Amino acid sequence: MTDDRRSAGAPTLEDVARAAGVSRATVSRVINGVRNVDPAIQEVVRQAVSVTGYAPNRAARSLVTRRADAVALVVSGAGVEAESGAGAAAGDGGSFTAQVFADPFFGRVVTGVVDYLRPRGMHPVLMFAETSRDRDEVVGYLRQGSADGALVVSTHAGDPLPGLLAEAGLAAVLFARPARPVPINYVDLAHQDGARLAAEHLLARGCRRLATISGPLDVPAGRARLTGFRDTLARHGHAYTPVAEGRFTQESGEAAMERLLAEHPDLDGVFAANDLMATGACHVLREHGRRVPEDVAVVGFDDSSAALACRPPLTTVRQPVEAMAAEMARLLLDRPTGPSSPATSVIFEPELVVRASA
Amino acid sequence: MTDDRRSAGAPTLEDVARAAGVSRATVSRVINGVRNVDPAIQEVVRQAVSVTGYAPNRAARSLVTRRADAVALVVSGAGVEAESGAGAAAGDGGSFTAQVFADPFFGRVVTGVVDYLRPRGMHPVLMFAETSRDRDEVVGYLRQGSADGALVVSTHAGDPLPGLLAEAGLAAVLFARPARPVPINYVDLAHQDGARLAAEHLLARGCRRLATISGPLDVPAGRARLTGFRDTLARHGHAYTPVAEGRFTQESGEAAMERLLAEHPDLDGVFAANDLMATGACHVLREHGRRVPEDVAVVGFDDSSAALACRPPLTTVRQPVEAMAAEMARLLLDRPTGPSSPATSVIFEPELVVRASA
DNA sequence: GTGAAAGCGCTAACAA
DNA sequence: TTGTTAGCGCTTTCAC
C-alpha cells in the first residue's frame, strides 16, 4: 500500500526517481539536459519517464526558476476610458478585440511571435488592454510572474501602457515607436522610405495628379507615411498633395476616397497608408466609374492578405510584419536582462510589391 | 539589516504579513476573499498590501491549488504530416498561422473566449497544432498543468487532436462536431438550418437557376451546409443543384465561381458556404460582367467582417461565433469536472442577415 | 477568528 | 558523477 499511494495524481519526479532507482536530482538533470550524467543512467531514467508517463509540473518549476516560459502578447487600445465592457453581440467593428482582428496585420504579428517562441518551448498569452483597468491587469499579470515579459502592439497614439510597463521595470518590447518617448525596446519600419517607394512608383508610372489617404495623424506611423509621400512628391516638383485622413479601416478608406474624389475629380493616383484603406478606395473608385489602374492607380501599404484579396490585387509596400514580430520576441528574451541596458530599437526596411493596381 | 533582507525580490505574503502584524494565513484569507476574517484586520491587511505593492506569485499558487487560471486556445490543422516548419517569409496563404488569421472567423473566436475568460481572471494561451509533434506538445502542455483545459478549433477533418485529448483524459471543448465521433464536449451551429435560410431567401427573391459553392466536403460543416441547401431546393422542386467545392478561402471561392459560370452561364443565384468564398464569387461575377444582385444574387455564410467589406455588402447567414466561443469556455470551466460526465453539445441557431448582395 | 506548520513538485547548492 | 537538503511562495488543514 505504502508503495503506490501516489498512484492518485500525476506522476512526479519522485515517482520517476523511484522507478529508475536514482535520486530526484538525477532525474531532474536528465530532464533538463544537464551534462555530467552517466549515459547508462540517462537511458534508465528515460525509460522510467516513459513508463510512468511523467510530465514535469510547470508551476513547481516556475516557482524555483522564476521563469514562466510564457510571454504576454498584448494589444493595447485607446488611451481614453472607453470602459466599453465588451459584450457578446459584436456585429462588426464592435468590440475592441473584434476590431483588432479585422486587420490581417495582427494575425501576422501572432505568426511571427509564435514562430520564434515555439522552438523555445514558450507560448504567448493573449491580452487586450483597452481600459485603465485592463492595463493594471496586464501589469499585475507580469508582476505575478505569470509571463516573462510583454510584447505590445498599440493601436492608438498616447497609449499609457508602455509607460506603465517601463515604470514598473517590467520587460517589454513594442511594435512601433511610441508616440511619446518611453525607455523601452521596440521594432519599427522605415515608414518614410516605404512611402517614398510608393510615390516614386506612382510618379514613374506617369501619374501626375496624386492624392493620399493617410493613417491617423497622431500615430507616428500614420504621420511618417504621409510625410514620406509628400516630401518625395515635393522633391519632384509637386508642391501640393491632397490628403484625406483615415483610421486604417476599410470603411474609413472608403469615406476618405469619397472626399478626395469630390474635391479632386481629376486625380489619377492614390497612395493609401494601408491595404485595408486601399481596398476601400478601390471600391469607391469603381463605384464612381473609375477603372483601377487605368484611370486611377492605387498603391497600398503592408502587403497583408487584404492586398491579394482586393480586385485588382494591390501594388503595395511590404512591411515584413512576421520578421518584425519575431525580432520583438528575440529582443525580449535574448537580452542580457540588465534593467540598466539602454533601450534598443530595430528598424526594418520596406519593399515595393508591384501587382495590378498601380 | 535582518529586517529588510527581503527587499531584493518582489514582496511575498510573508512581507505583507509582517507589515500588517498578522500571519501569512490571514493575509492569504483576505486576499482570497475567505470569510471569517475580522473586518478591522481585513482593512489593515489591505493597507499592507498596497504599501508593499504585493502581487501574489501565480506559480506558487498554482502549485498548491492545481489550477493554472489559463486555458489553451488551440487551432488545430491538418491530420497529415506537413512538417512545414513555418518559415518567416509568409507571402500569403503561407504558414499555417497566417492562413488561420486570414479568415476573420478566428478573431471572433478569440473575442468570445476572451470576453468570457477575462472577468474570471483567466487568459488564453495561443497554440497552433499542425504536425503530430505539435499535437504532442499541446497534450504535454496540458498534462504539465500549464492550462486548465483546451479550447480547440479544428480547420480540417479527421484532426487527431480531439482523440488524443480525450484519450489522455484532458479537459477540452471543440468548436464544431468532430468528423469522427469523439467523447468530448463541443458547440456547433445548426448548419443545415442556416443553408435552408439561404435557399429560401434566394427562392423568395425569384432566383430559379441556383448553384452553390460548398466548403470542403470532408468537414461536417461543409457537408451540412451543402445538404441543407440542396434539400431545401429539392423540396421546392429543384431536383438538381450544381456544386463547386471550395476550401473556405477567397481564392478557392473565385476558382469555384469560374467553374460554375463556365458550366452554367445562365445561373441567377449562388450560395457560398462562407463569406470569404462569397466575396471571391462576387469578384469573379463582376469580372464576367454580371451585376450582383441584379444578374446573380449571392448569399454568404458567417456574417464575418468580410461580409461588410464586400461590394456589395453580403446578404449572409449569421453564425454567432462570439457567443459560441464563450459557450465553449463556459463548458470547459463550469463543468462539474467529473471525467465521467457524458459529453455535452450545444447547438446554436443561425440567422439570415439581409444586405445588398441578394 | 487566527496562527502554526505541513507540504505542493521542482531546482540548485553543497556534500560525498 | 550522484545524492542530500534546503527552500521557491502559496494554501490549507488543524489546533488554539
XYZ file of C-alpha atoms (C1' of nucleotides) in Angstrom:
748
model
C 0.000 0.000 0.000
C 2.652 2.434 1.027
C 4.248 1.784 -2.311
C 1.707 3.167 -4.676
C -0.164 5.537 -2.503
C 0.992 8.116 -5.012
C -0.916 6.477 -7.785
C -3.560 9.158 -7.378
C -2.325 12.374 -9.063
C 0.025 12.775 -11.972
C 3.411 11.137 -11.635
C 6.068 13.331 -10.047
C 9.816 13.450 -10.170
C 9.798 11.307 -7.069
C 7.877 8.586 -8.855
C 10.272 8.556 -11.738
C 13.248 8.542 -9.405
C 11.880 5.548 -7.549
C 11.130 3.715 -10.770
C 14.614 4.371 -12.066
C 16.302 3.689 -8.754
C 18.035 7.042 -8.634
C 17.543 10.352 -6.849
C 15.191 13.134 -7.819
C 18.154 15.328 -8.615
C 19.441 12.920 -11.204
C 16.109 12.670 -12.902
C 15.885 16.423 -12.916
C 19.292 16.633 -14.532
C 18.381 14.226 -17.257
C 15.159 16.003 -17.963
C 16.800 19.363 -18.152
C 19.621 18.047 -20.274
C 22.339 18.873 -17.799
C 25.630 17.177 -18.616
C 27.580 15.052 -16.219
C 25.124 12.232 -16.103
C 26.206 8.723 -16.886
C 24.782 7.739 -20.289
C 23.619 4.418 -18.921
C 21.710 6.140 -16.153
C 20.295 8.614 -18.608
C 18.832 5.738 -20.501
C 17.352 4.172 -17.396
C 15.800 7.457 -16.436
C 14.332 7.997 -19.843
C 12.768 4.571 -19.639
C 11.290 5.370 -16.285
C 9.917 8.624 -17.616
C 8.062 6.978 -20.430
C 6.896 4.108 -18.272
C 5.446 6.416 -15.663
C 4.190 8.873 -18.248
C 5.844 11.669 -16.376
C 5.393 15.302 -17.333
C 7.143 17.963 -15.268
C 4.843 20.267 -13.354
C 5.302 23.712 -14.740
C 4.145 25.602 -11.679
C 6.662 23.869 -9.481
C 9.391 24.538 -11.965
C 8.439 28.173 -12.388
C 8.383 28.636 -8.671
C 12.049 27.880 -8.401
C 13.404 29.028 -11.748
C 11.395 32.211 -11.642
C 10.606 31.916 -15.274
C 7.155 31.390 -16.708
C 8.118 30.279 -20.216
C 5.317 32.445 -21.441
C 5.114 35.963 -22.756
C 2.146 38.252 -22.768
C 1.138 39.336 -26.239
C -0.894 42.413 -25.581
C -2.888 44.509 -27.955
C -3.283 47.844 -26.374
C -6.005 50.243 -27.320
C -7.243 53.712 -26.621
C -5.739 55.894 -24.012
C -9.217 57.162 -23.301
C -11.524 55.493 -20.841
C -13.975 53.640 -23.002
C -14.947 51.110 -20.335
C -16.980 49.526 -23.057
C -17.101 46.225 -21.261
C -17.119 44.210 -24.472
C -20.489 42.498 -24.777
C -21.153 39.360 -26.707
C -23.055 40.751 -29.654
C -20.282 42.168 -31.755
C -21.979 42.956 -35.002
C -18.760 44.188 -36.509
C -16.348 46.963 -35.772
C -17.863 46.073 -32.446
C -15.727 45.084 -29.517
C -12.125 46.069 -29.380
C -10.847 42.561 -29.962
C -13.109 42.111 -32.978
C -11.758 45.304 -34.452
C -8.197 44.256 -33.853
C -8.606 41.062 -35.785
C -10.377 42.760 -38.641
C -6.956 43.849 -39.839
C -4.937 40.890 -41.131
C -1.975 42.696 -39.655
C -2.441 41.304 -36.194
C -2.555 37.730 -37.382
C 0.844 38.237 -38.920
C 2.199 39.512 -35.632
C 0.966 36.382 -33.944
C 2.557 34.280 -36.656
C 5.939 35.886 -36.188
C 5.817 35.674 -32.430
C 4.715 32.055 -32.386
C 7.368 31.060 -34.882
C 10.026 32.447 -32.594
C 8.559 31.213 -29.342
C 7.620 27.704 -30.264
C 11.095 26.270 -30.832
C 11.959 27.634 -27.411
C 9.122 25.907 -25.642
C 7.383 29.144 -24.909
C 3.880 30.346 -25.599
C 2.064 33.634 -25.984
C -0.729 34.596 -23.649
C -3.193 36.853 -25.383
C -4.251 40.013 -23.612
C -6.257 43.005 -24.681
C -5.880 46.272 -22.872
C -8.456 48.871 -23.621
C -9.272 50.490 -20.318
C -7.006 51.557 -17.496
C -8.347 48.648 -15.531
C -7.166 46.340 -18.290
C -3.762 47.935 -18.218
C -3.454 47.373 -14.498
C -4.346 43.798 -15.129
C -1.539 43.446 -17.627
C 0.947 44.993 -15.239
C -0.323 42.776 -12.429
C -0.054 39.723 -14.581
C 3.568 40.390 -15.313
C 4.351 41.302 -11.738
C 2.891 37.999 -10.638
C 5.491 36.403 -12.787
C 2.850 34.824 -14.981
C 4.798 35.849 -18.034
C 8.431 36.663 -18.629
C 7.670 39.873 -20.416
C 5.275 41.663 -22.695
C 5.117 42.138 -26.419
C 2.863 45.073 -27.004
C 1.136 46.334 -30.090
C -0.538 49.679 -29.569
C -3.402 50.603 -31.805
C -3.589 54.195 -30.651
C -1.291 57.063 -30.001
C -0.575 58.085 -26.462
C -1.179 54.605 -25.138
C -0.233 54.733 -21.453
C 0.724 51.073 -21.227
C 4.340 51.353 -22.392
C 4.910 53.991 -19.753
C 3.374 51.869 -17.020
C 5.466 48.903 -18.042
C 8.681 50.886 -18.081
C 7.845 52.453 -14.748
C 7.271 49.067 -13.164
C 10.580 47.879 -14.539
C 8.954 45.080 -16.470
C 10.455 43.534 -19.571
C 8.643 44.666 -22.682
C 9.121 45.328 -26.358
C 6.866 47.443 -28.521
C 5.802 47.099 -32.100
C 6.448 50.582 -33.426
C 7.936 53.564 -31.757
C 5.737 55.022 -29.027
C 4.168 58.404 -29.729
C 5.900 59.867 -26.712
C 9.381 58.605 -25.913
C 9.470 55.790 -23.376
C 12.583 53.845 -22.361
C 11.529 50.561 -23.925
C 12.844 48.480 -26.778
C 10.888 48.491 -29.969
C 10.968 47.331 -33.552
C 9.702 49.515 -36.326
C 9.594 50.051 -40.039
C 11.233 52.814 -42.045
C 7.812 54.176 -42.891
C 9.082 57.200 -44.755
C 11.140 55.049 -47.057
C 8.103 52.946 -47.743
C 6.014 55.956 -48.636
C 8.823 57.175 -50.847
C 8.764 53.893 -52.758
C 5.046 54.309 -53.299
C 5.444 57.876 -54.508
C 8.266 57.049 -56.873
C 6.335 54.159 -58.339
C 3.273 56.278 -58.958
C 5.382 59.000 -60.497
C 7.311 56.565 -62.675
C 4.015 55.215 -63.878
C 3.105 58.624 -65.193
C 0.617 59.755 -62.579
C 0.586 63.499 -62.182
C -2.417 64.292 -60.033
C -1.730 62.375 -56.864
C -3.517 62.273 -53.554
C -3.147 60.228 -50.412
C -5.309 58.614 -47.791
C -3.274 58.895 -44.649
C -3.469 56.955 -41.424
C -4.407 58.675 -38.165
C -2.045 61.612 -37.869
C -1.469 61.221 -34.164
C 0.093 57.819 -34.757
C 3.780 58.033 -35.659
C 3.419 55.502 -38.454
C 0.500 57.401 -39.937
C 2.373 60.642 -39.846
C 5.614 59.200 -41.192
C 3.927 57.620 -44.184
C 2.287 60.887 -45.027
C 5.492 62.851 -44.626
C 7.449 60.407 -46.725
C 4.912 60.536 -49.525
C 4.512 64.264 -49.508
C 8.204 65.020 -49.296
C 9.008 62.763 -52.191
C 6.379 64.423 -54.357
C 7.628 67.844 -53.326
C 11.113 66.860 -54.328
C 9.701 66.017 -57.725
C 8.010 69.329 -58.125
C 4.598 68.586 -56.736
C 4.170 71.265 -54.131
C 0.696 70.369 -53.007
C -0.710 66.938 -52.204
C -4.349 66.472 -51.258
C -4.751 64.435 -48.090
C -7.730 62.714 -46.527
C -7.195 61.187 -43.140
C -8.377 57.663 -42.416
C -8.278 55.346 -39.420
C -6.665 52.327 -41.053
C -10.054 50.653 -41.566
C -11.570 49.811 -44.924
C -14.610 51.873 -44.113
C -12.565 54.958 -43.310
C -10.693 54.400 -46.543
C -13.935 54.480 -48.451
C -15.027 57.700 -46.802
C -11.654 59.285 -47.455
C -11.758 58.310 -51.102
C -15.194 59.858 -51.454
C -13.873 63.122 -50.083
C -10.830 63.070 -52.293
C -12.901 62.350 -55.379
C -15.354 65.109 -54.558
C -12.630 67.694 -54.285
C -10.297 66.389 -56.949
C -12.335 64.537 -59.554
C -9.368 64.502 -61.891
C -6.882 62.636 -59.742
C -5.017 59.778 -61.357
C -3.194 58.163 -58.485
C -3.758 57.430 -54.803
C -1.484 56.218 -52.072
C -3.347 54.714 -49.114
C -1.449 54.262 -45.876
C -2.556 50.653 -45.547
C -4.099 47.898 -47.619
C -7.458 47.954 -45.930
C -7.941 51.621 -46.813
C -6.612 50.982 -50.293
C -9.232 48.283 -50.719
C -11.917 50.698 -49.630
C -10.570 53.252 -52.091
C -10.764 50.752 -54.930
C -14.378 50.032 -54.112
C -15.310 53.685 -54.164
C -13.353 54.388 -57.320
C -15.138 51.613 -59.124
C -18.496 52.811 -57.891
C -17.653 56.169 -59.403
C -16.847 54.557 -62.704
C -13.083 54.912 -62.436
C -11.034 51.962 -63.575
C -8.098 50.864 -61.455
C -5.357 51.230 -62.534
C -6.231 52.673 -65.953
C -7.965 55.794 -64.675
C -6.636 55.907 -61.170
C -3.648 53.947 -59.884
C -3.764 52.803 -56.273
C -0.898 51.828 -54.006
C -1.418 50.345 -50.568
C 0.813 49.637 -47.623
C 1.568 46.479 -45.590
C 1.197 43.715 -48.134
C -1.323 41.987 -45.950
C -3.727 39.361 -47.184
C -6.084 42.218 -47.999
C -3.744 43.230 -50.803
C -4.211 39.920 -52.541
C -7.892 39.754 -51.775
C -8.512 43.110 -53.437
C -9.673 43.419 -57.022
C -7.404 44.289 -58.686
C -4.661 42.864 -56.455
C -2.882 45.747 -54.833
C 0.511 47.109 -55.603
C 1.717 47.794 -52.121
C 4.614 48.472 -49.810
C 5.559 45.340 -47.962
C 6.070 45.536 -44.251
C 7.795 42.359 -43.021
C 5.484 42.030 -40.052
C 6.330 38.420 -39.262
C 10.056 39.125 -39.162
C 9.455 42.227 -37.090
C 7.329 40.318 -34.614
C 9.929 37.588 -34.322
C 12.530 40.241 -33.667
C 10.355 41.654 -30.909
C 10.346 38.287 -29.225
C 14.076 37.951 -29.679
C 14.666 41.358 -28.171
C 12.500 40.451 -25.223
C 14.091 37.115 -24.476
C 17.649 37.260 -25.731
C 18.582 40.349 -23.879
C 21.245 40.489 -21.166
C 18.296 41.139 -18.842
C 20.085 44.070 -17.300
C 17.413 46.632 -16.492
C 20.142 49.193 -16.947
C 20.861 48.296 -20.540
C 19.791 51.098 -22.831
C 16.667 50.769 -24.924
C 17.289 49.270 -28.329
C 15.338 49.682 -31.496
C 15.489 47.687 -34.685
C 14.236 49.313 -37.853
C 13.191 47.233 -40.843
C 13.225 48.275 -44.468
C 10.061 48.133 -46.558
C 9.903 46.850 -50.093
C 7.672 47.644 -53.036
C 5.479 44.812 -54.298
C 4.081 45.510 -57.735
C 0.780 43.902 -58.610
C -2.106 45.106 -60.730
C -3.464 48.207 -59.017
C -0.605 50.525 -59.986
C 19.704 44.505 8.294
C 17.868 41.335 9.109
C 14.721 43.331 8.733
C 14.783 44.115 5.075
C 16.995 41.447 3.711
C 13.964 40.531 1.659
C 13.999 43.843 -0.113
C 15.547 42.077 -3.076
C 12.805 40.215 -4.956
C 9.144 41.008 -5.205
C 7.242 41.253 -1.925
C 5.794 37.991 -0.693
C 2.943 37.035 1.569
C 5.464 36.963 4.389
C 6.338 40.598 3.811
C 2.736 41.662 3.847
C 2.065 39.618 6.964
C 4.954 41.249 8.750
C 3.860 44.720 7.676
C 0.333 44.051 8.866
C 1.371 42.317 12.024
C -0.579 39.166 11.270
C 0.166 35.695 9.985
C 0.613 34.602 6.411
C -2.548 32.588 6.667
C -4.610 35.625 7.490
C -3.221 37.615 4.633
C -3.929 34.722 2.330
C -7.507 34.613 3.562
C -8.039 38.288 2.959
C -6.553 38.114 -0.489
C -8.669 35.176 -1.464
C -11.780 36.704 -0.008
C -12.361 33.961 2.517
C -14.890 34.885 5.176
C -14.273 34.708 8.885
C -11.757 37.493 8.987
C -12.264 40.427 11.275
C -13.197 43.474 9.175
C -10.680 45.614 11.039
C -7.899 43.167 10.256
C -9.030 42.967 6.651
C -8.519 46.661 6.405
C -5.066 46.529 7.956
C -4.057 43.791 5.578
C -5.319 45.673 2.574
C -3.255 48.633 3.669
C -0.187 46.473 3.979
C -0.800 45.022 0.545
C -0.877 48.371 -1.136
C 2.053 49.698 0.888
C 4.242 46.771 -0.010
C 2.921 46.620 -3.564
C 2.300 42.945 -3.161
C 1.203 40.746 -6.029
C 0.625 37.037 -5.391
C 3.001 34.721 -7.172
C 0.991 32.709 -9.592
C 3.328 29.746 -9.805
C 3.276 29.254 -6.065
C -0.450 29.495 -6.013
C -0.875 27.106 -8.924
C 1.401 24.626 -7.276
C -0.969 24.208 -4.392
C -4.352 24.901 -5.971
C -3.550 22.825 -9.023
C -5.195 25.328 -11.272
C -3.416 27.389 -13.870
C -6.048 30.038 -14.473
C -5.247 29.722 -18.120
C -6.729 27.790 -20.972
C -5.080 26.689 -24.166
C -6.756 28.076 -27.237
C -5.568 25.772 -29.950
C -6.054 25.964 -33.645
C -5.556 22.534 -34.990
C -4.676 21.858 -38.573
C -4.173 19.033 -40.981
C -4.165 15.455 -39.912
C -1.472 14.887 -42.479
C 2.187 15.299 -41.696
C 3.068 18.581 -43.316
C 6.060 19.271 -41.096
C 6.218 22.575 -42.904
C 8.282 24.158 -40.192
C 6.720 27.585 -40.710
C 9.418 29.909 -42.011
C 9.455 33.664 -41.608
C 8.651 34.747 -45.140
C 4.931 34.164 -45.329
C 3.968 35.792 -48.566
C 0.362 34.862 -48.056
C -1.575 31.677 -47.616
C 1.867 30.855 -46.326
C 2.351 29.442 -42.869
C -0.479 27.749 -41.097
C -0.939 30.523 -38.576
C -1.066 33.142 -41.303
C -3.742 31.170 -43.089
C -5.760 30.813 -39.934
C -5.913 34.513 -39.365
C -6.775 35.263 -42.951
C -10.330 34.290 -42.056
C -11.950 36.858 -39.772
C -13.654 33.900 -38.178
C -10.816 33.113 -35.852
C -10.625 36.622 -34.488
C -14.235 36.304 -33.463
C -13.480 33.096 -31.628
C -10.761 34.868 -29.716
C -13.129 37.695 -28.914
C -15.746 35.373 -27.482
C -13.234 33.405 -25.471
C -11.535 36.452 -24.051
C -14.840 38.049 -23.120
C -15.705 35.029 -21.068
C -12.290 34.469 -19.563
C -11.347 37.963 -18.614
C -13.942 38.598 -15.895
C -12.765 35.363 -14.346
C -9.139 36.372 -14.202
C -8.149 33.809 -16.768
C -6.274 34.096 -20.018
C -5.936 32.164 -23.249
C -2.621 30.733 -24.332
C -2.407 30.547 -28.081
C -1.259 27.321 -29.631
C -1.157 26.037 -33.177
C -1.073 22.360 -33.883
C -0.240 21.358 -37.380
C 2.057 18.385 -37.082
C 1.873 15.398 -34.789
C 4.795 16.857 -32.932
C 2.722 19.985 -32.298
C -0.131 17.892 -31.054
C 2.097 16.110 -28.580
C 3.212 19.492 -27.407
C -0.353 20.544 -26.756
C -1.076 17.368 -24.847
C 2.136 17.771 -22.888
C 1.330 21.347 -22.094
C -1.986 20.390 -20.585
C -0.548 17.424 -18.752
C 2.003 19.732 -17.163
C -0.902 21.609 -15.746
C 0.069 24.732 -17.656
C -3.540 25.231 -18.607
C -6.782 24.064 -17.132
C -8.080 22.752 -20.409
C -8.159 23.240 -24.136
C -10.493 25.042 -26.458
C -9.875 23.619 -29.879
C -10.812 24.805 -33.300
C -10.030 22.281 -35.993
C -9.529 23.525 -39.503
C -9.529 20.112 -41.097
C -11.483 16.936 -40.964
C -10.043 13.932 -39.232
C -7.962 16.033 -36.899
C -6.373 13.588 -34.454
C -6.087 16.103 -31.621
C -9.574 15.699 -30.140
C -8.970 11.988 -29.917
C -5.608 12.434 -28.223
C -7.106 14.837 -25.735
C -9.981 12.539 -24.885
C -7.642 9.606 -24.565
C -5.435 11.486 -22.139
C -8.481 12.412 -20.103
C -7.809 16.108 -20.528
C -10.498 18.746 -20.316
C -11.363 20.088 -23.745
C -14.173 21.563 -25.765
C -14.352 21.677 -29.529
C -15.737 24.261 -31.876
C -17.858 22.142 -34.191
C -18.605 18.498 -34.085
C -15.620 16.299 -34.865
C -15.695 14.436 -38.157
C -15.443 11.146 -36.336
C -17.227 10.859 -33.013
C -15.049 11.584 -30.004
C -16.261 11.756 -26.394
C -15.679 15.475 -25.995
C -17.948 18.443 -25.455
C -18.495 20.743 -28.364
C -20.536 23.693 -29.524
C -21.830 23.874 -33.042
C -24.220 25.609 -35.358
C -27.347 24.205 -36.974
C -25.654 24.428 -40.343
C -28.476 22.843 -42.262
C -30.949 25.372 -40.927
C -28.612 28.142 -41.993
C -28.340 26.785 -45.505
C -32.094 26.439 -45.598
C -32.494 30.112 -44.761
C -30.175 30.981 -47.611
C -32.052 28.775 -50.051
C -35.436 30.112 -49.066
C -34.248 33.679 -49.377
C -32.865 33.096 -52.838
C -36.030 31.350 -53.888
C -38.277 34.047 -52.431
C -36.255 36.569 -54.331
C -37.201 34.881 -57.543
C -33.990 33.077 -58.377
C -34.586 29.918 -60.362
C -31.212 28.777 -61.564
C -29.279 28.309 -58.359
C -25.834 26.906 -57.679
C -23.655 26.613 -54.617
C -20.024 26.886 -53.680
C -19.619 24.382 -50.909
C -16.997 24.097 -48.231
C -14.652 21.100 -48.087
C -16.913 18.065 -48.159
C -14.919 16.123 -45.631
C -15.662 18.753 -43.000
C -19.025 18.213 -41.280
C -19.913 21.905 -41.522
C -19.112 21.971 -45.218
C -21.219 18.909 -45.871
C -24.131 20.044 -43.693
C -24.386 23.406 -45.417
C -24.472 21.716 -48.773
C -27.059 19.195 -47.678
C -29.256 21.854 -46.153
C -29.157 23.944 -49.295
C -29.723 21.114 -51.677
C -32.516 19.526 -49.680
C -34.402 22.769 -49.412
C -34.187 23.317 -53.146
C -35.283 19.755 -53.787
C -38.259 20.301 -51.546
C -39.139 23.245 -53.747
C -38.928 21.265 -56.900
C -35.328 21.856 -57.911
C -34.008 18.376 -58.350
C -30.520 19.250 -59.430
C -28.165 21.818 -57.893
C -24.773 22.487 -59.412
C -21.991 22.376 -56.818
C -18.397 23.536 -56.891
C -16.301 22.645 -53.892
C -14.136 25.289 -52.236
C -11.806 25.351 -49.266
C -13.316 28.282 -47.380
C -10.735 30.700 -48.795
C -11.495 33.638 -51.034
C -9.237 32.254 -53.695
C -10.961 28.902 -53.764
C -14.261 30.767 -53.970
C -13.053 32.556 -57.063
C -11.974 29.347 -58.711
C -15.252 27.674 -57.852
C -17.236 30.561 -59.282
C -15.274 30.364 -62.506
C -16.156 26.711 -62.832
C -19.800 27.292 -62.051
C -20.020 30.108 -64.559
C -18.336 28.068 -67.251
C -20.795 25.235 -66.903
C -23.896 27.228 -66.080
C -23.581 30.656 -67.646
C -27.247 31.334 -67.021
C -27.299 30.979 -63.239
C -29.044 33.705 -61.316
C -28.210 32.878 -57.707
C -25.308 31.475 -55.714
C -24.993 30.324 -52.150
C -21.401 30.238 -50.905
C -20.674 28.287 -47.735
C -18.784 31.183 -46.186
C -18.298 34.906 -46.680
C -14.762 34.681 -47.926
C -15.805 32.443 -50.789
C -18.852 34.615 -51.424
C -16.531 37.594 -51.743
C -14.408 35.713 -54.235
C -17.560 34.804 -56.144
C -18.610 38.444 -56.328
C -15.246 39.396 -57.758
C -15.441 36.784 -60.457
C -19.044 37.587 -61.291
C -18.187 41.214 -61.758
C -15.210 40.373 -63.904
C -17.562 38.415 -66.108
C -19.868 41.375 -66.412
C -22.556 40.044 -64.121
C -24.115 42.517 -61.741
C -24.718 41.472 -58.131
C -27.512 41.157 -57.198
C -29.347 42.191 -60.392
C -27.987 39.424 -62.607
C -26.811 36.997 -59.971
C -27.751 37.097 -56.308
C -25.133 35.943 -53.824
C -25.602 34.736 -50.272
C -22.708 34.053 -47.944
C -22.357 32.368 -44.590
C -20.877 33.502 -41.245
C -21.570 37.218 -41.228
C -17.911 37.914 -40.658
C -16.279 41.249 -41.303
C -15.712 40.046 -44.855
C -19.458 40.302 -45.439
C -19.406 44.007 -44.740
C -16.167 44.588 -46.560
C -17.527 43.043 -49.743
C -19.007 45.125 -52.551
C -21.931 44.854 -52.487
C -22.231 44.061 -48.768
C -23.215 40.436 -48.447
C -26.540 39.016 -47.525
C -25.403 36.186 -45.335
C -26.269 33.642 -42.690
C -25.070 34.815 -39.334
C -23.162 32.411 -37.177
C -22.939 33.771 -33.621
C -19.271 32.881 -33.314
C -18.561 35.044 -30.289
C -21.415 33.559 -28.318
C -20.413 30.077 -29.395
C -16.829 30.648 -28.331
C -17.938 31.999 -24.971
C -20.085 28.939 -24.534
C -17.068 26.767 -25.270
C -15.212 28.427 -22.443
C -18.176 28.068 -20.136
C -18.480 24.394 -20.951
C -14.802 23.920 -20.234
C -14.730 25.719 -16.916
C -18.173 25.482 -15.420
C -18.444 21.781 -15.649
C -18.755 19.509 -12.597
C -15.272 18.333 -13.597
C -16.360 14.744 -13.366
C -14.454 12.864 -16.070
C -17.375 10.504 -16.103
C -19.932 13.132 -17.035
C -21.247 12.491 -20.529
C -20.155 14.690 -23.403
C -22.385 17.673 -23.930
C -23.030 19.634 -27.068
C -24.658 22.998 -27.501
C -26.102 23.846 -30.879
C -26.718 27.436 -31.907
C -29.264 28.682 -34.377
C -28.201 30.741 -37.386
C -29.990 33.836 -38.593
C -30.349 35.424 -42.002
C -28.859 38.888 -42.395
C -30.143 40.634 -45.490
C -27.873 43.190 -47.102
C -27.341 44.129 -50.709
C -25.981 41.056 -52.447
C -29.235 39.114 -52.510
C -11.299 34.395 14.224
C -6.317 33.494 13.940
C -1.801 31.238 13.863
C 1.472 27.270 13.242
C 3.008 24.064 10.294
C 2.900 20.929 6.603
C 3.579 20.371 2.184
C 2.504 21.230 -3.444
C 6.817 19.437 -7.177
C 10.699 21.175 -8.567
C 15.792 23.028 -8.985
C 20.208 24.159 -7.246
C 23.680 24.483 -3.965
C 26.571 21.662 -1.470
C 28.477 17.241 0.030
C 30.083 12.988 -0.749
C 29.058 11.621 -11.245
C 25.365 11.260 -7.818
C 22.596 12.080 -3.593
C 21.040 15.141 0.248
C 18.953 19.062 1.527
C 17.003 23.402 1.575
C 13.913 26.207 0.006
C 10.754 28.860 -4.083
C 5.623 31.361 -2.208
C 1.479 29.897 -1.505
C -2.920 27.475 0.511
C -4.910 24.741 3.887
C -5.777 21.565 7.488
C -5.607 21.614 12.284
C -5.167 23.355 16.842
C -5.999 27.153 19.674
